[in-house]
Short mmCIF file of C-alpha atoms in Angstrom, two decimals:
data_model
loop_
_atom_site.label_atom_id
_atom_site.label_comp_id
_atom_site.label_asym_id
_atom_site.label_seq_id
_atom_site.Cartn_x
_atom_site.Cartn_y
_atom_site.Cartn_z
CA MET A 3 11.71 17.35 -9.49
CA LYS A 4 12.07 13.56 -9.33
CA VAL A 5 11.15 13.60 -5.61
CA LYS A 6 8.14 15.79 -6.36
CA ARG A 7 6.92 13.40 -9.08
CA LYS A 8 7.39 10.39 -6.82
CA ASN A 9 5.45 12.08 -4.01
CA LEU A 10 2.61 12.87 -6.41
CA GLU A 11 2.51 9.26 -7.62
CA ARG A 12 2.38 8.02 -4.02
CA LEU A 13 -0.48 10.41 -3.32
CA LEU A 14 -2.34 9.24 -6.42
CA ASN A 15 -1.82 5.62 -5.37
CA LYS A 16 -3.12 6.46 -1.90
CA LEU A 17 -6.11 8.31 -3.36
CA LEU A 18 -7.11 5.34 -5.53
CA PHE A 19 -6.55 2.91 -2.64
CA LEU A 20 -8.59 4.87 -0.11
CA ARG A 21 -11.26 5.84 -2.63
CA LYS A 22 -11.60 2.53 -4.42
CA ASP A 23 -15.14 3.58 -5.36
CA VAL A 24 -13.49 5.65 -8.12
CA LEU A 25 -12.03 2.50 -9.70
CA GLU A 26 -15.17 0.45 -9.04
CA TYR A 27 -17.30 3.05 -10.81
CA TYR A 28 -15.04 2.98 -13.84
CA LEU A 29 -14.83 -0.83 -13.98
CA ALA A 30 -18.54 -1.26 -13.12
CA SER A 31 -17.63 -3.91 -10.58
CA GLU A 32 -16.73 -4.33 -6.95
CA LEU A 33 -13.00 -4.76 -6.36
CA LEU A 34 -12.09 -7.42 -3.81
CA HIS A 35 -8.91 -7.70 -1.74
CA LEU A 36 -7.47 -4.37 -2.91
CA GLU A 37 -3.75 -4.12 -2.08
CA LEU A 38 -1.27 -1.28 -2.38
CA GLU A 39 2.27 -1.92 -3.70
CA LYS A 40 1.89 -5.67 -3.97
CA SER A 41 4.79 -7.97 -4.79
CA TYR A 42 3.88 -10.16 -7.78
CA LYS A 43 6.31 -12.55 -9.49
CA GLY A 44 9.30 -10.35 -8.71
CA MET A 45 7.51 -7.13 -9.71
CA TYR A 46 5.87 -4.44 -7.59
CA ILE A 47 2.33 -3.59 -8.67
CA ASP A 48 1.02 -0.16 -7.63
CA LEU A 49 -2.50 -1.46 -6.97
CA TYR A 50 -3.82 -5.01 -7.17
CA ALA A 51 -7.33 -6.38 -6.69
CA ILE A 52 -9.79 -9.02 -7.88
CA HIS A 53 -12.54 -7.96 -10.31
CA ALA A 54 -15.68 -9.41 -8.68
CA GLU A 55 -17.66 -9.74 -11.90
CA GLU A 56 -14.93 -11.25 -14.08
CA ASN A 57 -13.14 -13.09 -11.25
CA LEU A 58 -9.88 -11.81 -12.74
CA PRO A 59 -6.95 -10.04 -11.10
CA VAL A 60 -6.66 -6.32 -11.80
CA PHE A 61 -3.18 -4.81 -12.10
CA ILE A 62 -3.08 -1.01 -11.89
CA GLU A 63 0.07 0.90 -12.79
CA VAL A 64 0.10 4.61 -11.93
CA GLN A 65 2.38 7.20 -13.51
CA LYS A 66 2.27 10.91 -12.83
CA ASP A 67 3.80 11.76 -16.20
CA GLU A 68 3.57 10.60 -19.81
CA LEU A 69 3.98 6.90 -20.56
CA ASP A 70 7.69 6.36 -21.17
CA ALA A 71 10.10 3.58 -22.17
CA VAL A 72 10.77 2.51 -18.56
CA HIS A 73 7.09 2.06 -17.69
CA SER A 74 6.37 0.54 -21.11
CA ASN A 75 9.00 -2.14 -20.46
CA GLN A 76 7.47 -2.79 -17.03
CA LEU A 77 4.08 -3.36 -18.66
CA LYS A 78 5.67 -5.73 -21.21
CA GLU A 79 7.14 -7.77 -18.37
CA LEU A 80 3.76 -7.87 -16.65
CA ILE A 81 2.00 -9.04 -19.83
CA ARG A 82 4.58 -11.78 -20.34
CA HIS A 83 4.55 -13.11 -16.77
CA MET A 84 0.96 -12.69 -15.59
CA ASP A 85 -1.35 -15.70 -15.88
CA GLU A 86 -4.43 -13.69 -16.86
CA GLY A 87 -6.12 -10.46 -15.83
CA ILE A 88 -6.94 -6.83 -16.47
CA ILE A 89 -4.24 -4.16 -16.72
CA LEU A 90 -5.01 -0.49 -16.18
CA TRP A 91 -2.34 2.11 -16.86
CA ILE A 92 -3.24 5.50 -15.38
CA GLY A 93 -1.19 8.61 -16.18
CA THR A 94 -1.28 12.03 -17.81
CA LYS A 95 -0.58 11.02 -21.42
CA ALA A 96 -0.61 7.65 -23.20
CA SER A 97 1.55 8.07 -26.29
CA SER A 98 0.65 5.81 -29.23
CA HIS A 99 4.41 5.34 -29.71
CA PHE A 100 4.22 2.93 -26.74
CA THR A 101 0.55 1.89 -26.56
CA ASP A 102 0.45 0.43 -30.10
CA GLU A 103 3.19 -2.09 -29.29
CA LEU A 104 1.68 -2.99 -25.92
CA ILE A 105 -1.78 -3.50 -27.41
CA GLU A 106 -0.38 -5.79 -30.09
CA LEU A 107 1.50 -7.77 -27.44
CA ALA A 108 -1.75 -8.17 -25.48
CA ARG A 109 -3.72 -9.25 -28.56
CA VAL A 110 -1.39 -12.14 -29.41
CA ALA A 111 -0.91 -13.31 -25.82
CA GLU A 112 -2.12 -16.87 -25.17
CA LYS A 113 -4.09 -15.86 -22.08
CA SER A 114 -7.24 -14.00 -21.00
CA LEU A 115 -6.06 -10.40 -20.97
CA GLN A 116 -7.49 -6.91 -21.08
CA ILE A 117 -5.40 -3.75 -21.15
CA GLN A 118 -6.58 -0.15 -20.95
CA PHE A 119 -4.68 3.13 -21.05
CA LEU A 120 -6.41 5.87 -19.09
CA GLU A 121 -5.41 9.54 -19.08
CA LEU A 122 -6.05 11.44 -15.88
CA ASP A 123 -7.59 14.90 -15.88
CA SER A 124 -5.21 17.78 -15.13
CA TYR A 125 -7.33 19.13 -12.27
CA THR A 126 -6.70 15.96 -10.24
CA ILE A 127 -2.94 16.50 -10.62
CA GLU A 128 -3.35 20.11 -9.46
CA GLN A 129 -5.29 18.95 -6.38
CA LEU A 130 -2.68 16.33 -5.57
CA ASP A 131 0.05 18.96 -5.85
CA LEU A 132 -1.80 21.01 -3.22
CA LEU A 133 -2.27 17.96 -0.99
CA ARG A 134 1.45 17.24 -1.19
CA GLN A 135 2.02 20.39 0.87
CA GLU A 136 -0.34 19.25 3.64
CA ASP A 137 0.53 17.12 6.65
CA PRO A 138 -0.44 13.42 6.22
CA VAL A 139 -3.51 13.57 8.49
CA THR A 140 -4.99 16.60 6.72
CA ALA A 141 -4.26 15.15 3.26
CA VAL A 142 -6.14 11.92 4.02
CA ARG A 143 -9.03 13.80 5.60
CA LYS A 144 -9.42 15.85 2.42
CA ILE A 145 -9.15 12.77 0.18
CA MET A 146 -11.95 11.07 2.11
CA SER A 147 -14.17 14.16 2.08
CA PRO A 148 -17.27 13.94 -0.19
CA GLU A 149 -16.29 17.36 -1.55
CA PHE A 150 -12.94 16.14 -2.86
CA HIS A 151 -12.62 16.18 -6.64
CA VAL A 152 -13.30 12.74 -8.14
CA PRO A 153 -10.58 11.79 -10.68
CA GLN A 154 -11.78 11.61 -14.27
CA PHE A 155 -10.40 9.04 -16.72
CA LEU A 156 -10.24 9.31 -20.51
CA LEU A 157 -9.79 5.98 -22.31
CA LYS A 158 -7.07 6.45 -24.97
CA ALA A 159 -6.40 2.88 -26.07
CA ALA A 160 -7.49 -0.65 -25.17
CA ALA A 161 -7.37 -4.31 -26.15
CA ARG A 162 -9.45 -7.28 -25.03
CA ASN A 163 -8.22 -10.83 -25.61
CA MET A 164 -10.41 -13.28 -23.71
CA ARG A 165 -9.29 -16.90 -23.99
CA GLU A 166 -10.56 -20.02 -22.30
CA ARG A 167 -10.23 -19.56 -18.57
CA LYS A 168 -7.79 -21.68 -16.58
CA GLY A 169 -10.26 -22.22 -13.75
CA THR A 170 -11.09 -20.01 -10.79
CA PRO A 171 -7.84 -19.65 -8.83
CA PHE A 172 -9.19 -16.87 -6.64
CA ALA A 173 -11.43 -18.89 -4.35
CA VAL A 174 -10.93 -17.84 -0.74
CA ARG A 175 -8.70 -20.32 1.06
CA GLU A 176 -8.86 -21.15 4.73
CA LEU A 177 -6.50 -18.96 6.76
CA SER A 178 -4.41 -20.14 9.68
CA LYS A 179 -5.05 -18.67 13.13
CA THR A 180 -1.96 -16.46 12.83
CA GLU A 181 -3.03 -15.19 9.39
CA LYS A 182 -6.53 -14.38 10.67
CA VAL A 183 -5.15 -12.41 13.61
CA ASN A 184 -2.61 -10.52 11.51
CA LYS A 185 -5.10 -9.76 8.74
CA SER A 186 -7.60 -8.44 11.30
CA LEU A 187 -4.87 -6.30 12.87
CA MET A 188 -3.82 -4.83 9.51
CA ASP A 189 -7.45 -4.09 8.59
CA LEU A 190 -7.90 -2.22 11.88
CA LEU A 191 -4.65 -0.29 11.47
CA ARG A 192 -5.56 0.76 7.91
CA HIS A 193 -8.97 1.90 9.03
CA THR A 194 -7.62 3.80 12.03
CA TYR A 195 -4.39 5.26 10.62
CA PRO A 196 -4.84 5.61 6.82
CA TYR A 197 -2.47 8.59 6.80
CA PHE A 198 0.53 6.38 7.68
CA ASP A 199 1.71 5.08 4.30
CA ASN A 200 3.48 1.97 5.55
CA VAL A 201 0.25 0.68 7.09
CA LEU A 202 -1.49 0.88 3.72
CA ARG A 203 1.13 -1.07 1.79
CA SER A 204 0.56 -4.76 1.09
CA LYS A 205 2.08 -7.13 3.65
CA SER A 206 3.35 -10.58 2.78
CA ASN A 207 4.01 -13.49 5.14
CA LEU A 208 1.02 -12.82 7.40
CA ASP A 209 1.31 -16.46 8.44
CA ARG A 210 4.31 -15.48 10.57
CA ARG A 211 3.95 -14.08 14.09
CA GLN A 212 5.76 -10.83 13.32
CA ILE A 213 4.55 -8.12 10.93
CA GLN A 214 7.34 -5.83 9.79
CA MET A 215 6.92 -2.41 8.19
CA GLY A 216 8.97 0.71 7.57
CA SER A 217 8.94 3.58 10.03
CA GLY A 218 9.63 6.35 7.54
CA THR A 219 13.32 6.32 8.47
CA GLY A 220 15.71 4.02 6.62
CA TYR A 221 16.94 0.98 8.57
CA ILE A 222 14.46 1.59 11.40
CA GLU A 223 11.42 -0.68 11.27
CA ILE A 224 8.23 -1.23 13.21
CA VAL A 225 7.56 -4.82 14.27
CA LEU A 226 4.14 -5.93 15.51
CA THR A 227 3.55 -9.24 17.26
CA ALA A 228 -0.13 -9.72 18.10
CA VAL A 229 -0.06 -13.52 18.43
CA SER A 230 1.13 -14.61 21.86
CA THR A 231 1.86 -18.10 23.18
CA PRO A 232 2.61 -19.32 26.72
CA THR A 233 6.33 -18.76 26.03
CA LYS A 234 6.31 -15.91 23.46
CA GLU A 235 4.81 -12.55 24.28
CA ALA A 236 2.91 -10.07 22.16
CA MET A 237 4.74 -6.78 21.64
CA LEU A 238 5.20 -3.63 19.60
CA GLU A 239 8.77 -2.74 18.66
CA LEU A 240 10.74 0.01 17.00
CA ARG A 241 13.97 -1.61 15.84
CA SER A 242 17.24 -0.40 14.29
CA THR A 243 18.48 -2.82 11.64
CA ASN A 244 21.77 -1.02 10.90
CA HIS A 245 24.40 0.48 13.17
CA THR A 246 24.24 3.78 11.25
CA THR A 247 20.75 4.50 12.62
CA ILE A 248 21.41 3.84 16.31
CA ASN A 249 21.82 7.55 17.06
CA THR A 250 18.60 8.33 15.19
CA LEU A 251 16.76 5.66 17.16
CA GLN A 252 18.06 7.12 20.41
CA GLN A 253 16.74 10.56 19.39
CA ILE A 254 13.33 9.03 18.74
CA GLN A 255 13.50 7.20 22.07
CA ASN A 256 14.08 10.51 23.85
CA LYS A 257 10.70 11.64 22.51
CA LEU A 258 9.04 8.31 23.34
CA HIS A 259 10.13 8.69 26.99
CA LYS A 260 7.58 11.51 27.27
CA ILE A 261 4.68 9.32 26.08
CA GLU A 262 2.55 7.17 28.37
CA PHE A 263 1.91 3.76 26.80
CA SER A 264 -0.60 1.12 27.90
CA SER A 265 1.95 -1.48 28.97
CA PRO A 266 5.54 -1.81 30.28
CA THR A 267 8.29 -0.54 27.98
CA THR A 268 12.00 -1.20 27.60
CA TYR A 269 14.59 1.05 25.95
CA GLU A 270 17.58 -0.72 24.46
CA THR A 271 20.44 0.40 22.23
CA LYS A 272 18.91 -1.04 19.07
CA ARG A 273 15.22 -1.22 19.91
CA PHE A 274 12.26 0.15 21.83
CA VAL A 275 9.68 -2.41 23.00
CA ILE A 276 6.16 -2.27 24.45
CA HIS A 277 5.43 -5.58 26.20
CA TYR A 278 1.91 -7.08 26.25
CA GLY A 279 2.86 -10.37 27.89
CA THR A 280 1.72 -13.92 27.17
CA THR A 281 -1.72 -14.14 28.81
CA LEU A 282 -3.95 -11.59 27.05
CA SER A 283 -6.61 -12.57 24.54
CA THR A 284 -6.37 -11.31 20.96
CA GLU A 285 -9.09 -8.73 21.66
CA GLU A 286 -7.24 -7.47 24.74
CA ILE A 287 -3.98 -7.22 22.79
CA PHE A 288 -5.71 -5.23 20.02
CA GLU A 289 -7.29 -2.94 22.60
CA LYS A 290 -3.85 -1.98 23.87
CA LEU A 291 -1.78 -2.24 20.68
CA LEU A 292 -3.93 -0.03 18.43
CA PRO A 293 -3.71 3.18 20.51
CA ASP A 294 -0.06 2.48 21.32
CA PHE A 295 0.66 2.19 17.59
CA GLY A 296 -1.02 5.58 17.10
CA ARG A 297 1.12 7.15 19.83
CA LEU A 298 4.25 5.67 18.25
CA ILE A 299 3.58 6.80 14.68
CA HIS A 300 2.64 10.32 15.78
CA VAL A 301 6.05 10.59 17.45
CA LEU A 302 7.61 9.35 14.20
CA ILE A 303 5.62 11.80 12.07
CA ASP A 304 6.59 14.72 14.33
CA PHE A 305 10.21 13.57 14.34
CA HIS A 306 10.33 13.59 10.53
CA ARG A 307 8.88 17.10 10.40
CA THR A 308 11.71 18.55 12.51
#
């Protein structure tokens, strides 16, 4: 049951991430820089964005079930450590046993803070339960369909405590060349492969050459390097980070042997690599890397099904 609940929460997170228009309609504002599973001051936030009208961060915590002590404590920590912002809790039931204390904590906080507790309609949960049984590609296609049921929110409790602002810390800063390339790559991957969960999740350290993400198998990661230099090549890797997964990686490699990739490949004990060399432009690297990434993740998805 715990696995089922977690899967439903992930699907709900994905739904709200891919259909951000649902949140924008409720908040009556565009949401900028929406991120999924963002690391923030030692906490993981289900969804994070910037409210365009208020120029405030929006922290969204999603729970498939009734608000409980564990999630209530997480919200308390967020209230204490955030600088300012809007908190939305979305779940099936917001018990006053917990909301009363959280609202009082928000009211006395010495910061600009809004908190809202939203109950989700039961039909959305039923639809997500059906989607959970679909393959990832079909589930995302249905979520993005205009015919898909739009989640309905019922406001159960709220508090608004607007203090003097501490400035506008969300001005766009100039990105380094590496950050620009990696951000562009992640935007393209999310647009092209929204059914692969690890692409959707927020990525930190985009100022580094390598982007690392999970493969869906523990201790096996995907590593993308789209920034090449005269001495360091661009590449796409599947890498084992623990000796216990070497056999699993070799089984995946047996399937990858049957796939034709755009560029030379090497098969090693602890990693599989597609080499793009040191001379291609960023556009040429993207042109090769994007379809190769699709070929790789489809092998991974099929492997996990068997």
